[in-house]
Short mmCIF file of C-alpha atoms and ligand atoms in Angstrom, two decimals:
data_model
loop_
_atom_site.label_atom_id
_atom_site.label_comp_id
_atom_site.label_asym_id
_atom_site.label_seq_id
_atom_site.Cartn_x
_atom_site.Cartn_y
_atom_site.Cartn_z
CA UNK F 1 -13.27 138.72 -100.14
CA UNK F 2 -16.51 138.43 -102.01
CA UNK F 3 -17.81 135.78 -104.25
CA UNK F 4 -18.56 136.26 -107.50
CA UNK F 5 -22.08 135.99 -108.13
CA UNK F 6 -22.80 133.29 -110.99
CA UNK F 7 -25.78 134.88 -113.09
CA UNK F 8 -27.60 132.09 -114.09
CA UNK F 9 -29.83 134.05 -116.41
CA UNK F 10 -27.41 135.66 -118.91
CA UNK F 11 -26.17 131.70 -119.10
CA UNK F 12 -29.54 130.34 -119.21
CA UNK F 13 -29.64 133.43 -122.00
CA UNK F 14 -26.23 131.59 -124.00
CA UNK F 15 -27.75 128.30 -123.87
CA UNK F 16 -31.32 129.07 -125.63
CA UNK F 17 -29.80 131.06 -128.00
CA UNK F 18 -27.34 128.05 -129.20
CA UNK F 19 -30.62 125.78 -128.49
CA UNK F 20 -32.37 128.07 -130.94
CA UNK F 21 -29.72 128.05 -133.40
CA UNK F 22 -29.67 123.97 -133.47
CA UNK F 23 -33.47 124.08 -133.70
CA UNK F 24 -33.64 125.89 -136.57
CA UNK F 25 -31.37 124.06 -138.89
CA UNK F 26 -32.81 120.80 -137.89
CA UNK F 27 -35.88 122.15 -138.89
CA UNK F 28 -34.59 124.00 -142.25
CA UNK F 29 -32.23 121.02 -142.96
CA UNK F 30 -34.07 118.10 -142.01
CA UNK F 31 -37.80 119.59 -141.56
CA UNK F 32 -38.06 117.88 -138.24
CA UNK F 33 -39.52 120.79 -135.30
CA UNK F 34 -38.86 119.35 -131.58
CA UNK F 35 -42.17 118.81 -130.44
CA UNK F 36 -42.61 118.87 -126.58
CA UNK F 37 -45.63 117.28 -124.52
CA UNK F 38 -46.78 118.54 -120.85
CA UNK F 39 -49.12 116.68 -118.62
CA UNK F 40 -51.05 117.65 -115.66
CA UNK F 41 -52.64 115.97 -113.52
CA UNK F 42 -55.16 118.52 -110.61
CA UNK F 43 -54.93 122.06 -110.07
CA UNK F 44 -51.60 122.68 -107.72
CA UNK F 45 -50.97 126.47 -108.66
CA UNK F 46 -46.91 126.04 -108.20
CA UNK F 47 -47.28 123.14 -110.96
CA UNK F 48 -49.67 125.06 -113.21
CA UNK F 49 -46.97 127.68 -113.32
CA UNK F 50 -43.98 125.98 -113.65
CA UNK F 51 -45.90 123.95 -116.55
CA UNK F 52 -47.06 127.08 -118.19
CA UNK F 53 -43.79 128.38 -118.52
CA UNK F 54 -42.38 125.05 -120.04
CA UNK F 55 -44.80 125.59 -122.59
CA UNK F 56 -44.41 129.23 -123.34
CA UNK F 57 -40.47 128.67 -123.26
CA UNK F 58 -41.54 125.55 -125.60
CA UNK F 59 -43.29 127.78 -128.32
CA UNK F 60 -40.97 130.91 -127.90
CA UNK F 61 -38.40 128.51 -129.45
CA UNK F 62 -40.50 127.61 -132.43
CA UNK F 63 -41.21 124.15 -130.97
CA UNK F 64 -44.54 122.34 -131.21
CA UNK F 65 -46.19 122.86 -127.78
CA UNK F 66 -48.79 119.92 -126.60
CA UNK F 67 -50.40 120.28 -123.50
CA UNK F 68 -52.90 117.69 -121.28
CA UNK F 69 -54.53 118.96 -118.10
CA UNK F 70 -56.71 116.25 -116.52
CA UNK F 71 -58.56 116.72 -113.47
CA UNK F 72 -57.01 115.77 -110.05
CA UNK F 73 -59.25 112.92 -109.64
CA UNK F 74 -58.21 110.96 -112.99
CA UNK F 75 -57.33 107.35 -112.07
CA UNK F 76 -53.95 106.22 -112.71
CA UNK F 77 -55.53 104.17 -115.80
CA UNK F 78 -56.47 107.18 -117.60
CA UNK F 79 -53.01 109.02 -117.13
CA UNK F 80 -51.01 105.76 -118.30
CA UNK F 81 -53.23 106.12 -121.23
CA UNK F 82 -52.51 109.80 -122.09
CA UNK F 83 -48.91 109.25 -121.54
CA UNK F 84 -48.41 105.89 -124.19
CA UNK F 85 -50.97 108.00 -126.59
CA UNK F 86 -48.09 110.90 -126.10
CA UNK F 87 -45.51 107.95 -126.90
CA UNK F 88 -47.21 106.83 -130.12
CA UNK F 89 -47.18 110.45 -131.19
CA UNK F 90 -44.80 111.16 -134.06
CA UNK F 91 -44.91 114.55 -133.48
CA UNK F 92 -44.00 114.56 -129.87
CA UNK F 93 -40.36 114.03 -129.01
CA UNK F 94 -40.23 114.81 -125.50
CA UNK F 95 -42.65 114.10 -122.40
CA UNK F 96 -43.00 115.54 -119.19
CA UNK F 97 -45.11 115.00 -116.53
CA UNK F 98 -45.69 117.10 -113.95
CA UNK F 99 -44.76 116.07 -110.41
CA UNK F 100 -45.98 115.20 -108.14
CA UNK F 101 -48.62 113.27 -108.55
CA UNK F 102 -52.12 112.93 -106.82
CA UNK F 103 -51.73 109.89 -104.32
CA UNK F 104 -53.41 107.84 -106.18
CA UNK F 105 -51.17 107.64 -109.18
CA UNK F 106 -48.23 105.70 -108.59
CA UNK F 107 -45.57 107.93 -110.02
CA UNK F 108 -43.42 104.91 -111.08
CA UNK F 109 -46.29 103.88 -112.90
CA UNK F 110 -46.33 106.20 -114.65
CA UNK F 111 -42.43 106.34 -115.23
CA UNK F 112 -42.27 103.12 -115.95
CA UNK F 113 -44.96 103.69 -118.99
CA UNK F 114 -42.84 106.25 -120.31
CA UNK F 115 -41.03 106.08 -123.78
CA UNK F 116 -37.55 106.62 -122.35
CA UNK F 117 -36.34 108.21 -125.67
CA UNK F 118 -39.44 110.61 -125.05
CA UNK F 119 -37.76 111.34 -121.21
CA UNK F 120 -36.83 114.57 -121.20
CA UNK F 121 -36.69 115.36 -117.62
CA UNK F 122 -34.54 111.73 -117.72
CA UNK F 123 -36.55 109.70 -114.40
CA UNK F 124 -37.06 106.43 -116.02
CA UNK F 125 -34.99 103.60 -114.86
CA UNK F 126 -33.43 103.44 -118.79
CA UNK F 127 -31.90 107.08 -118.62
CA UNK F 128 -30.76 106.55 -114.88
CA UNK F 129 -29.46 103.76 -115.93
CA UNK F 130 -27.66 105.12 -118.82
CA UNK F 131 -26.34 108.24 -116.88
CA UNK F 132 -24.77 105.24 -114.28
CA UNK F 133 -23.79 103.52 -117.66
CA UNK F 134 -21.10 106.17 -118.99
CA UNK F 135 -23.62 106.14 -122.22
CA UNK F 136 -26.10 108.67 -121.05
CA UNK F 137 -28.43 109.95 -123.66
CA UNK F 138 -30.83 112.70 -121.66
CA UNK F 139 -30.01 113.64 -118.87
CA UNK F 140 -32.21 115.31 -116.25
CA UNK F 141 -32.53 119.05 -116.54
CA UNK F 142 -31.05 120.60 -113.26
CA UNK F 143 -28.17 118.57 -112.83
CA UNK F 144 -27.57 119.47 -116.38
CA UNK F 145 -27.48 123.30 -115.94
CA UNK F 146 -25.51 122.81 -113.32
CA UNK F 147 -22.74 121.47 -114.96
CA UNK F 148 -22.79 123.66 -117.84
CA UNK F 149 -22.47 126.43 -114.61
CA UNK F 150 -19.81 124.41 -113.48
CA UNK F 151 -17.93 124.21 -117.04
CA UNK F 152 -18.45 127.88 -118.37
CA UNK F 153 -17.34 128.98 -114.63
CA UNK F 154 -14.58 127.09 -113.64
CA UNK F 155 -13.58 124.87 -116.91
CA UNK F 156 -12.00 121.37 -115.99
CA UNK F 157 -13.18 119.88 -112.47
CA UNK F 158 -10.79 117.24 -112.56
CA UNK F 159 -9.72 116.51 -109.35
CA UNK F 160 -11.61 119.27 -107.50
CA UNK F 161 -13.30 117.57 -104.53
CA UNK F 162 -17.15 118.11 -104.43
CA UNK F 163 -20.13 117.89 -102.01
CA UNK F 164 -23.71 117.17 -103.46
CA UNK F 165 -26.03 117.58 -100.43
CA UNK F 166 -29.31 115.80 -101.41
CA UNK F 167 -29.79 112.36 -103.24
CA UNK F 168 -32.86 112.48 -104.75
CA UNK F 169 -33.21 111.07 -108.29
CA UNK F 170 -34.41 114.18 -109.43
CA UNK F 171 -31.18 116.03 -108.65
CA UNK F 172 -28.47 114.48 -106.05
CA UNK F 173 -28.56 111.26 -107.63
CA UNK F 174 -27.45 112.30 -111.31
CA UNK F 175 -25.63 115.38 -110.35
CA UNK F 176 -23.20 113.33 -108.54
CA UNK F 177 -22.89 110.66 -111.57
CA UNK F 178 -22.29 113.87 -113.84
CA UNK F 179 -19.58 115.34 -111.20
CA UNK F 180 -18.08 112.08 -110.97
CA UNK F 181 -17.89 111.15 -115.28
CA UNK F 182 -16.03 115.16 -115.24
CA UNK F 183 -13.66 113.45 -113.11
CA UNK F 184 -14.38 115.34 -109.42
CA UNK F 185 -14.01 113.56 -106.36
CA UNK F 186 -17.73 113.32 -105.19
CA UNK F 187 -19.27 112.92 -101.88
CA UNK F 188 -23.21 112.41 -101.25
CA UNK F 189 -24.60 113.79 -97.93
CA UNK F 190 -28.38 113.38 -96.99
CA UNK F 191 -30.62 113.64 -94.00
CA UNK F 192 -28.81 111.23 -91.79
CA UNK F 193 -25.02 112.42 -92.85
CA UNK F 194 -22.72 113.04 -89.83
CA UNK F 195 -20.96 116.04 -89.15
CA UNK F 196 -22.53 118.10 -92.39
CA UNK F 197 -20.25 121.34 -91.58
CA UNK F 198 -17.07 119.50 -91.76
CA UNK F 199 -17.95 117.67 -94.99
CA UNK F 200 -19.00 120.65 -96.29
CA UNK F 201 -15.66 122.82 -95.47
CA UNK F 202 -13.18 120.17 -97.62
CA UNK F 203 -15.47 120.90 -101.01
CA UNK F 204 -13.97 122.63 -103.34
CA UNK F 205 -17.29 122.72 -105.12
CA UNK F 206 -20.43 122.93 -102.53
CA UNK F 207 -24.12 121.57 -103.80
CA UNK F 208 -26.95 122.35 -101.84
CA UNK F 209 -30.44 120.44 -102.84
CA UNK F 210 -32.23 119.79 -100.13
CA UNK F 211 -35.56 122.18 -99.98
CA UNK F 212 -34.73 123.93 -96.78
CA UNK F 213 -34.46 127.65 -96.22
CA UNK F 214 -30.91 129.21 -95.64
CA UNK F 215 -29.48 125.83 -94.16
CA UNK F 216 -25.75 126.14 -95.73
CA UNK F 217 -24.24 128.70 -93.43
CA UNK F 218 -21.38 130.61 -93.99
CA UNK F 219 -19.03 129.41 -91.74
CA UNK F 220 -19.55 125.74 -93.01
CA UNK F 221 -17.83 127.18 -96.90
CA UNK F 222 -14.48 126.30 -97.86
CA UNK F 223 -12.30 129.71 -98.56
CA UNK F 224 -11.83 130.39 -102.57
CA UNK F 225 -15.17 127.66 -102.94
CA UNK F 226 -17.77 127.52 -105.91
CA UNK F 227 -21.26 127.24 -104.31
CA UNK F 228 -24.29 126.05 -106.04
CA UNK F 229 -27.43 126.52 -104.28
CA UNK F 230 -30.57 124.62 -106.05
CA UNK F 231 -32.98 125.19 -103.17
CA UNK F 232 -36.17 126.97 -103.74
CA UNK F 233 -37.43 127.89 -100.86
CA UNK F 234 -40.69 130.15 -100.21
CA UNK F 235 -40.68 132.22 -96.99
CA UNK F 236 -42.49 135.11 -95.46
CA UNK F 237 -40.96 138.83 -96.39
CA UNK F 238 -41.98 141.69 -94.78
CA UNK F 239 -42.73 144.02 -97.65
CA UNK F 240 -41.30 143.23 -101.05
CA UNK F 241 -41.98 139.60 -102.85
CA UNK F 242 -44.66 137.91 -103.88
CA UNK F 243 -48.45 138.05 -102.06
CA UNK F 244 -49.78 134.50 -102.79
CA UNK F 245 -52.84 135.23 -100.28
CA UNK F 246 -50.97 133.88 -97.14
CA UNK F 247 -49.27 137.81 -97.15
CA UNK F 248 -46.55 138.41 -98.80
CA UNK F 249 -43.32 135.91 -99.59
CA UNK F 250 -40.03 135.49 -101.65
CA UNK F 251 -37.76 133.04 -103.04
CA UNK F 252 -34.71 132.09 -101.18
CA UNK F 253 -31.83 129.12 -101.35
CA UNK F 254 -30.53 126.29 -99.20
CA UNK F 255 -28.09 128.54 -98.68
CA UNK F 256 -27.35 131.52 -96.56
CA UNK F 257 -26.27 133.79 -99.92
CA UNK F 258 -24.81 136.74 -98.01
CA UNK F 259 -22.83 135.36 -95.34
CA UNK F 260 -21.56 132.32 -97.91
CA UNK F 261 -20.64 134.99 -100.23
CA UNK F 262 -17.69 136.57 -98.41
CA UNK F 263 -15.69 133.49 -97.82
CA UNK F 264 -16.84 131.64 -101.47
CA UNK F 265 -14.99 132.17 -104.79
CA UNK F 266 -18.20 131.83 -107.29
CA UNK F 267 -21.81 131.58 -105.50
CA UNK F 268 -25.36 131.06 -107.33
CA UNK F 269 -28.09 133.47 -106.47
CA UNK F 270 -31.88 132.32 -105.84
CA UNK F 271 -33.70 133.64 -107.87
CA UNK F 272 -31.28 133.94 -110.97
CA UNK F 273 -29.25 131.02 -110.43
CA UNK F 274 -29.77 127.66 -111.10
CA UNK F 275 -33.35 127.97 -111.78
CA UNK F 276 -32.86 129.71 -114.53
CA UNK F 277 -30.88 127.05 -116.20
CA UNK F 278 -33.56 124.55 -115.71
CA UNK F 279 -36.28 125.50 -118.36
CA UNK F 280 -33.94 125.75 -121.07
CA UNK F 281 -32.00 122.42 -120.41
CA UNK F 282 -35.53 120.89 -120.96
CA UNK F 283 -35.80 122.15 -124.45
CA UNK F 284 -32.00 121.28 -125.19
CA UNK F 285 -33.27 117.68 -124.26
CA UNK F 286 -36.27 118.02 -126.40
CA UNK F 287 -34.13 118.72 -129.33
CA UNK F 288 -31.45 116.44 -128.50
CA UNK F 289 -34.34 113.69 -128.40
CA UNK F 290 -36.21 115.42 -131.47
CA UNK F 291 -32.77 114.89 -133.11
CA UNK F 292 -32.25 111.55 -131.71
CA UNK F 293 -35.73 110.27 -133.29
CA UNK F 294 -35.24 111.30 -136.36
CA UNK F 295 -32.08 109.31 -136.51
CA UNK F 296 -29.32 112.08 -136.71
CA UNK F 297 -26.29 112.92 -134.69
CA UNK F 298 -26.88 114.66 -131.60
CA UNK F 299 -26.23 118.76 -131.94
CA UNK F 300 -23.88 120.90 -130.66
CA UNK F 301 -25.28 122.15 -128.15
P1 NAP Y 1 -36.11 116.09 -102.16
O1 NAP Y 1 -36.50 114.98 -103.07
O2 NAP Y 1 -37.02 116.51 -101.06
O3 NAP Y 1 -34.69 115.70 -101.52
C1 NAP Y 1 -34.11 116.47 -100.52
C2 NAP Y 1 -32.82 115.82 -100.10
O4 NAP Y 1 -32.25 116.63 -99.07
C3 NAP Y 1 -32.99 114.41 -99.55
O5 NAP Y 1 -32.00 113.56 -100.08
C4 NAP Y 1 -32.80 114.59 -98.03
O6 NAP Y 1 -32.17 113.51 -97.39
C5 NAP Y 1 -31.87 115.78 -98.00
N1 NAP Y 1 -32.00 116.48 -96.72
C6 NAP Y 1 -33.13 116.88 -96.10
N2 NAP Y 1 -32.85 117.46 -94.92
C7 NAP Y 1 -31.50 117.42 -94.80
C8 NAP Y 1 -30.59 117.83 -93.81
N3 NAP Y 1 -31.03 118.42 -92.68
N4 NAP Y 1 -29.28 117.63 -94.00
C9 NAP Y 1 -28.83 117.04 -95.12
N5 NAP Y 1 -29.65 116.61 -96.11
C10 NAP Y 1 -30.96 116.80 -95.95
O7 NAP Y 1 -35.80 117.41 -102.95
P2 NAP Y 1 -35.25 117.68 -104.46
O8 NAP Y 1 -36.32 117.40 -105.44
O9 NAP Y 1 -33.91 117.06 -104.66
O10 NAP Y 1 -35.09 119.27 -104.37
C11 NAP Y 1 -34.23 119.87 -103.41
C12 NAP Y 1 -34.41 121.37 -103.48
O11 NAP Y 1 -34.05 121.80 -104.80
C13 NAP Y 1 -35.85 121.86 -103.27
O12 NAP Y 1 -35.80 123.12 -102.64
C14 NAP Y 1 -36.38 122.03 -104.69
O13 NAP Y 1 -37.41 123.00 -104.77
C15 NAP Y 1 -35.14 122.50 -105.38
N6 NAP Y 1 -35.13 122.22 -106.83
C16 NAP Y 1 -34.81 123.25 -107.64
C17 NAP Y 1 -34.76 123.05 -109.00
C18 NAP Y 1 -34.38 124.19 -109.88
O14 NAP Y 1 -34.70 124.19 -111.05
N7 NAP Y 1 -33.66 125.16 -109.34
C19 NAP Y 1 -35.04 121.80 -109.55
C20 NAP Y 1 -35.32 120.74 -108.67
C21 NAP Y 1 -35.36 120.96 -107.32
P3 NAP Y 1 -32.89 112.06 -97.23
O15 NAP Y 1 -32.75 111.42 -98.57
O16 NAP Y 1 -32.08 111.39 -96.18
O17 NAP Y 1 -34.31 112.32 -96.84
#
């Protein structure tokens, strides 16, 4: 058997399109145009990328793009003040700062100063909260596509037993809550999680976000499984990639793609997986809180 590979791209692909539709008649119906803030704090290339794209996604999409770069020595005074000046700013319905932040800008600082209807990439206490609630309003990006590679996959989950490896807030936390409200039976693993393998061979649905190269191995899949790797991990490669100036390198999962693929049902590439969801979940929660601020029902989307 071989899995089928879930292309994250012509999904990502659905999803803007729908996200472009909604965009428009809010702005030809209502005149409102989703308005999406990025801030930057120092010069960390892998940041200045991912940011650029957010933006250039952002304006693609006809939204209003604002971006503030300040210098990796700005003090966390001056960054709590650029974010509630973002807040106050009618014309900005989403905020995201970049992480992470240099040390000595307390990143829940910073969180905590944030507008939580303005949370788009959903980290503040409030939208954690919400998401633990049942009454979630945005909720953050990755976890997000995920699901919606979940749904247009498999359909109902109900019942399906599923493994999140990786709590952070970021992604384990809330893709568990989400797995858990679509009625799976969720288990959390992390760093100090017994017996990974044999956890890992009961999920019918197998999560891997834990930021190390190739750790999921074949052997440790369930037959007829749906994997979802959201590791992005950056290793050496003889030859093809990527030369970022330390020779040349490539982009590969948590987990081991080829060998997971012949026992797996469904299995997420990296690149082209889950990755490619991200971006575009951002701007569905930029119009979803453009929508929100403006005081109209939440769109279809
Ligand atoms: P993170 O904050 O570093 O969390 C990693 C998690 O993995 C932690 O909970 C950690 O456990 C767990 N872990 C580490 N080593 C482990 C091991 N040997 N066995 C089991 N669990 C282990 O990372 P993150 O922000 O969640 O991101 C995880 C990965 O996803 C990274 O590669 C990141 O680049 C990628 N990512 C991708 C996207 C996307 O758009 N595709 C978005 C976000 C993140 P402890 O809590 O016990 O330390």
């Amino acid at each position: 058997m071989s899995a089928t590979i879930i292309d994250g791209k012509a999904h990502a692909a659905a999803l803007r399109a729908r996200v472009a539709g909604e965009a428009a008649r809010l702005k030809s119906e209502h005149g409102v145009i989703p308005g999406l803030a990025t801030v930057l704090v120092g010069d960390d290339p892998a940041s200045e990328v991912y940011v650029r794209n957010k933006n250039k996604t952002a304006q693609a999409l006809g939204f209003n793009s604002v971006h503030r770069h300040l210098p990796g020595t700005a003090s966390e005074a001056e960054v709590l003040g650029e974010v509630r000046a973002l807040n106050g700013d009618k014309s900005v319905h989403g905020i995201l700062v970049q992480l992470p932040l240099p040390g000595q800008i307390r990143e829940e600082a910073v969180l905590d100063a944030l507008d939580p209807a303005k949370d788009v990439d959903a980290l503040t206490p409030t939208n954690a909260g919400l998401l633990l609630s049942g009454r979630a309003r945005l909720v953050s990006c990755t976890p997000m596509g995920v699901m919606i590679l979940l749904r247009e996959t498999l359909g109902a989950i109900t019942g399906l037993d599923a493994l999140v490896i990786g709590r952070s807030l970021l992604f384990g936390k809330p893709a568990a809550q989400l797995l858990l409200a679509a009625n799976a039976t969720v288990t959390m693993a992390h760093s100090k999680t017994r017996d990974l393998p044999a956890l890992a061979r009961r999920a019918d649905i197998l999560i891997a976000a834990i930021g190390r190269a190739h750790y999921v191995k074949g052997d440790w899949v369930k037959p007829g499984a749906t994997v979802i790797d959201v590791g992005i991990n950056r290793v050496p490669s003889g030859g093809a990639g990527t030369d970022t100036g330390e020779g040349r390198t490539r982009l590969v999962g948590d987990v081991d793609t080829d060998e997971a693929a012949k026992v797996a049902r469904f299995i997420t590439p990296v690149p082209g997986g889950v990755g490619a969801m991200t971006i575009v979940c951002l701007m569905r929660n930029t119009l979803i809180a453009a929508a929100a601020q403006a005081g109209l029902p939440a769109p279809e989307v």
